[in-house]
mmCIF file of C-alpha atoms in Angstrom:
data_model
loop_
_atom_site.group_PDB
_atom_site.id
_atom_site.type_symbol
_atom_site.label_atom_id
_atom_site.label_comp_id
_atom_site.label_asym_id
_atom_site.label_seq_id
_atom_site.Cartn_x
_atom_site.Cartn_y
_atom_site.Cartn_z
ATOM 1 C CA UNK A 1242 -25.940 1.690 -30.309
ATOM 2 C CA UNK A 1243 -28.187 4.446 -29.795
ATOM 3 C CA UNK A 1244 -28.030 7.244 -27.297
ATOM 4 C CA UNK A 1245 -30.685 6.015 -25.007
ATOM 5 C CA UNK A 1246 -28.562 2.834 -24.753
ATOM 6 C CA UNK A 1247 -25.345 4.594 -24.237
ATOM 7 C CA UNK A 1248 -26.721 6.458 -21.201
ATOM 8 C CA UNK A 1249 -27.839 3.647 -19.531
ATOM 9 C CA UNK A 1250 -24.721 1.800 -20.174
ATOM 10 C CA UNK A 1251 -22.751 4.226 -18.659
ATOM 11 C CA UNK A 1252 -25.289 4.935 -15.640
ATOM 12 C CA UNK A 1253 -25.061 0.865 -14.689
ATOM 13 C CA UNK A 1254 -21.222 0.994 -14.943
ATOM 14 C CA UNK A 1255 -21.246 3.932 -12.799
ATOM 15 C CA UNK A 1256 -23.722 2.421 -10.147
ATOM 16 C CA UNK A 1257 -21.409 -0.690 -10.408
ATOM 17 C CA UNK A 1258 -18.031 1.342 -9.760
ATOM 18 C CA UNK A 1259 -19.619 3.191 -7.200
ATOM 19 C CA UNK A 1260 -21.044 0.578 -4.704
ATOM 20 C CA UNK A 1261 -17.934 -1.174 -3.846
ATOM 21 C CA UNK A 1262 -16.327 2.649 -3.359
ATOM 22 C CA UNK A 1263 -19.479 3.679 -1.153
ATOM 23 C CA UNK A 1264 -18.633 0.568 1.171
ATOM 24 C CA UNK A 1265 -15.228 0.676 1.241
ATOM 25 C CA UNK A 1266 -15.465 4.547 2.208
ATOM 26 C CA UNK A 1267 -18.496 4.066 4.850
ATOM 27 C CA UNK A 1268 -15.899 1.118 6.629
ATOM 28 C CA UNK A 1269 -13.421 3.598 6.903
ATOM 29 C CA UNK A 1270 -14.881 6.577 8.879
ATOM 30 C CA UNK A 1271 -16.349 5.886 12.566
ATOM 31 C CA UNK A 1272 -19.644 6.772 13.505
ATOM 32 C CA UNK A 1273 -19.604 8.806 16.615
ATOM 33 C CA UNK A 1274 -22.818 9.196 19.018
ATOM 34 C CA UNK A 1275 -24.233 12.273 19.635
ATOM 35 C CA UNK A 1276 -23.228 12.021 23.395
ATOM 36 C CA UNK A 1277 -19.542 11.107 22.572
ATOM 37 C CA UNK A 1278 -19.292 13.694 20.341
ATOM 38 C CA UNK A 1279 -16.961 16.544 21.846
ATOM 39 C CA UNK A 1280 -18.198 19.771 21.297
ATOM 40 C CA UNK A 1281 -15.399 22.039 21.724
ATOM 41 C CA UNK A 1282 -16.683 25.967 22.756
ATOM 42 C CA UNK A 1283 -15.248 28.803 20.147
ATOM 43 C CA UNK A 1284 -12.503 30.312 23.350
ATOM 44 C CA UNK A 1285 -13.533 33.835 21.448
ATOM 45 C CA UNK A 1286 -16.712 33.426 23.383
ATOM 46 C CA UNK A 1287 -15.786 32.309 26.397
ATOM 47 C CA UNK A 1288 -15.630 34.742 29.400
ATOM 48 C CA UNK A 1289 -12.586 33.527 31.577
ATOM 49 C CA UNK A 1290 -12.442 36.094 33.814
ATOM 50 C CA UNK A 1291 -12.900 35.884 37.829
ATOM 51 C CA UNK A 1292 -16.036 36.587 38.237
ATOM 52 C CA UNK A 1293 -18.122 37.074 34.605
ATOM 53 C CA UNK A 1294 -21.527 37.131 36.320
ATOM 54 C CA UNK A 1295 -23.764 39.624 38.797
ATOM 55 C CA UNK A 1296 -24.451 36.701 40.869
ATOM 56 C CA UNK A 1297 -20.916 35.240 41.573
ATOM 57 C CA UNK A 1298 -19.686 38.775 42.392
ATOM 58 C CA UNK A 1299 -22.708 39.305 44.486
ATOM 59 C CA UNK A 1300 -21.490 36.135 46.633
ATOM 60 C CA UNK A 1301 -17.893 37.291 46.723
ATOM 61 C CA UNK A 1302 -18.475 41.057 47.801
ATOM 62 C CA UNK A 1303 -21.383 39.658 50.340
ATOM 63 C CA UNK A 1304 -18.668 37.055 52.098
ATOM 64 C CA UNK A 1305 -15.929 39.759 51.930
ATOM 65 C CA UNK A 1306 -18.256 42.466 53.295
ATOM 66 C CA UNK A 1307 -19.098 40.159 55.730
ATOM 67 C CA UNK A 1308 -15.844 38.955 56.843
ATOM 68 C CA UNK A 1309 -15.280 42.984 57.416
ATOM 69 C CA UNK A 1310 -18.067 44.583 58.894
ATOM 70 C CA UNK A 1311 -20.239 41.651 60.255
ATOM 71 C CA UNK A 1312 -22.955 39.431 58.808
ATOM 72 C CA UNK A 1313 -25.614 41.831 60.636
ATOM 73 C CA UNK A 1314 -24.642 45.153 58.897
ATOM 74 C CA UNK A 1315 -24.386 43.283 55.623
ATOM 75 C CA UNK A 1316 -27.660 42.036 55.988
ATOM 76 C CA UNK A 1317 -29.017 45.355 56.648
ATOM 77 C CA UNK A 1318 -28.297 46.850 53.521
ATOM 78 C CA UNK A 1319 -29.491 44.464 51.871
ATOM 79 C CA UNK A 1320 -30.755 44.269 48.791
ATOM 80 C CA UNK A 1321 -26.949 44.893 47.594
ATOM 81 C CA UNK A 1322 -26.779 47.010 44.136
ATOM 82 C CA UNK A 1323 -24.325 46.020 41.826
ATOM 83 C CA UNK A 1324 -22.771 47.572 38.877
ATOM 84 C CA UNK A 1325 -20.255 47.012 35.915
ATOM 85 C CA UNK A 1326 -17.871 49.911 34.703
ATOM 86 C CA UNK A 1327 -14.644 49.035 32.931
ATOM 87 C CA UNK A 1328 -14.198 45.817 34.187
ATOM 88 C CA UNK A 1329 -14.838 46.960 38.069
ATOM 89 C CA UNK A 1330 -17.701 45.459 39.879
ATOM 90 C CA UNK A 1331 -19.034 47.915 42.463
ATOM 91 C CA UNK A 1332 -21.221 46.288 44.971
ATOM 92 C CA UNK A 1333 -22.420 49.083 47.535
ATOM 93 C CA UNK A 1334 -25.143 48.388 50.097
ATOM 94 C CA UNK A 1335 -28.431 50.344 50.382
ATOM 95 C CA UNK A 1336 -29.861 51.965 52.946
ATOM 96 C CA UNK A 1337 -33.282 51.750 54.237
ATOM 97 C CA UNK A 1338 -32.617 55.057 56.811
ATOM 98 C CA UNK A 1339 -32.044 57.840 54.813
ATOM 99 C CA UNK A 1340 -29.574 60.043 56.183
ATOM 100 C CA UNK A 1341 -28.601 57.757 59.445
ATOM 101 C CA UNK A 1342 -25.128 55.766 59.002
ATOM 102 C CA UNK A 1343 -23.839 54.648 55.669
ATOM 103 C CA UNK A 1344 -23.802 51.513 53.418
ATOM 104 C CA UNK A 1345 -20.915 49.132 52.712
ATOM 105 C CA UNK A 1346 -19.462 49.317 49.347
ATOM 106 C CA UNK A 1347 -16.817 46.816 47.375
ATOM 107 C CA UNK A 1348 -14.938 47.070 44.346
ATOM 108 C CA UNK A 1349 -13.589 44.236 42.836
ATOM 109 C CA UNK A 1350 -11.867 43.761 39.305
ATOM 110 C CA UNK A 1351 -13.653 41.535 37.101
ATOM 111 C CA UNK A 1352 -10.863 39.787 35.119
ATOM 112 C CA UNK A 1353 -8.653 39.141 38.063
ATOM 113 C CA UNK A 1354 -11.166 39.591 40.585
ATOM 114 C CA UNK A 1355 -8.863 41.544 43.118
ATOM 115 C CA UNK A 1356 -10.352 43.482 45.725
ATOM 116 C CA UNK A 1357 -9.410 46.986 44.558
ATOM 117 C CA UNK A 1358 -11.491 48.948 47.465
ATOM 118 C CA UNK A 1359 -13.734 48.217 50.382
ATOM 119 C CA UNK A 1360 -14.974 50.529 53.110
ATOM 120 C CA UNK A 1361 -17.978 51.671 54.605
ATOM 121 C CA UNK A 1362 -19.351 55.057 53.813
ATOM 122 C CA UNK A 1363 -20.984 57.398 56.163
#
């Protein structure tokens, strides 16, 4: 037998061998939809604290402040400044009369999100 024939023996034994293995494997694992599929978020990434975004500690500190000082005062010092340092939201108001009255100003803690200070400054 030459070589050329000894390939192709072995190629059509292997091609034979491996069809009944190819079925018997594709019959064993389930095909899962795209849409079933659970795709499970890395919990490195996640932000689980109270309040991880400017906008949901804009709506807490707004409904606190004005709980405290009254949906008029609130509203205005409006727009409401916001700021992140070392895991403390500070929300303070701002004032459109320089130099009459104060503003309102919040601090809340964003992985627990515990008021830590509120008042009104003059």
């Amino acid at each position: 037998m030459s070589n050329r024939s000894s390939v192709f023996v072995v190629c059509l034994i292997g091609l034979i061998v491996s069809i009944p293995l190819y079925h018997f494997k594709s019959r064993s694992l389930r095909s899962i939809p795209f849409e079933e599929a659970s795709v499970k978020p890395n919990p490195l990434t996640i932000d689980t604290s109270a309040y991880p975004t400017i906008e949901s500690v804009l709506q807490r500190a707004e409904s606190e402040l004005k709980i405290m000082y009254g949906a008029k005062i609130v509203d205005s010092e409006k727009p409401l400044l916001v700021s992140l340092e070392n895991n403390i939201w500070t929300v303070v108001g701002s004032s459109k009369d320089a130099g009459k009255g104060g503003v309102s100003e919040i601090k809340i803690d964003k992985i627990t999100g515990k008021i830590i200070h509120i008042s009104h400054v003059k």
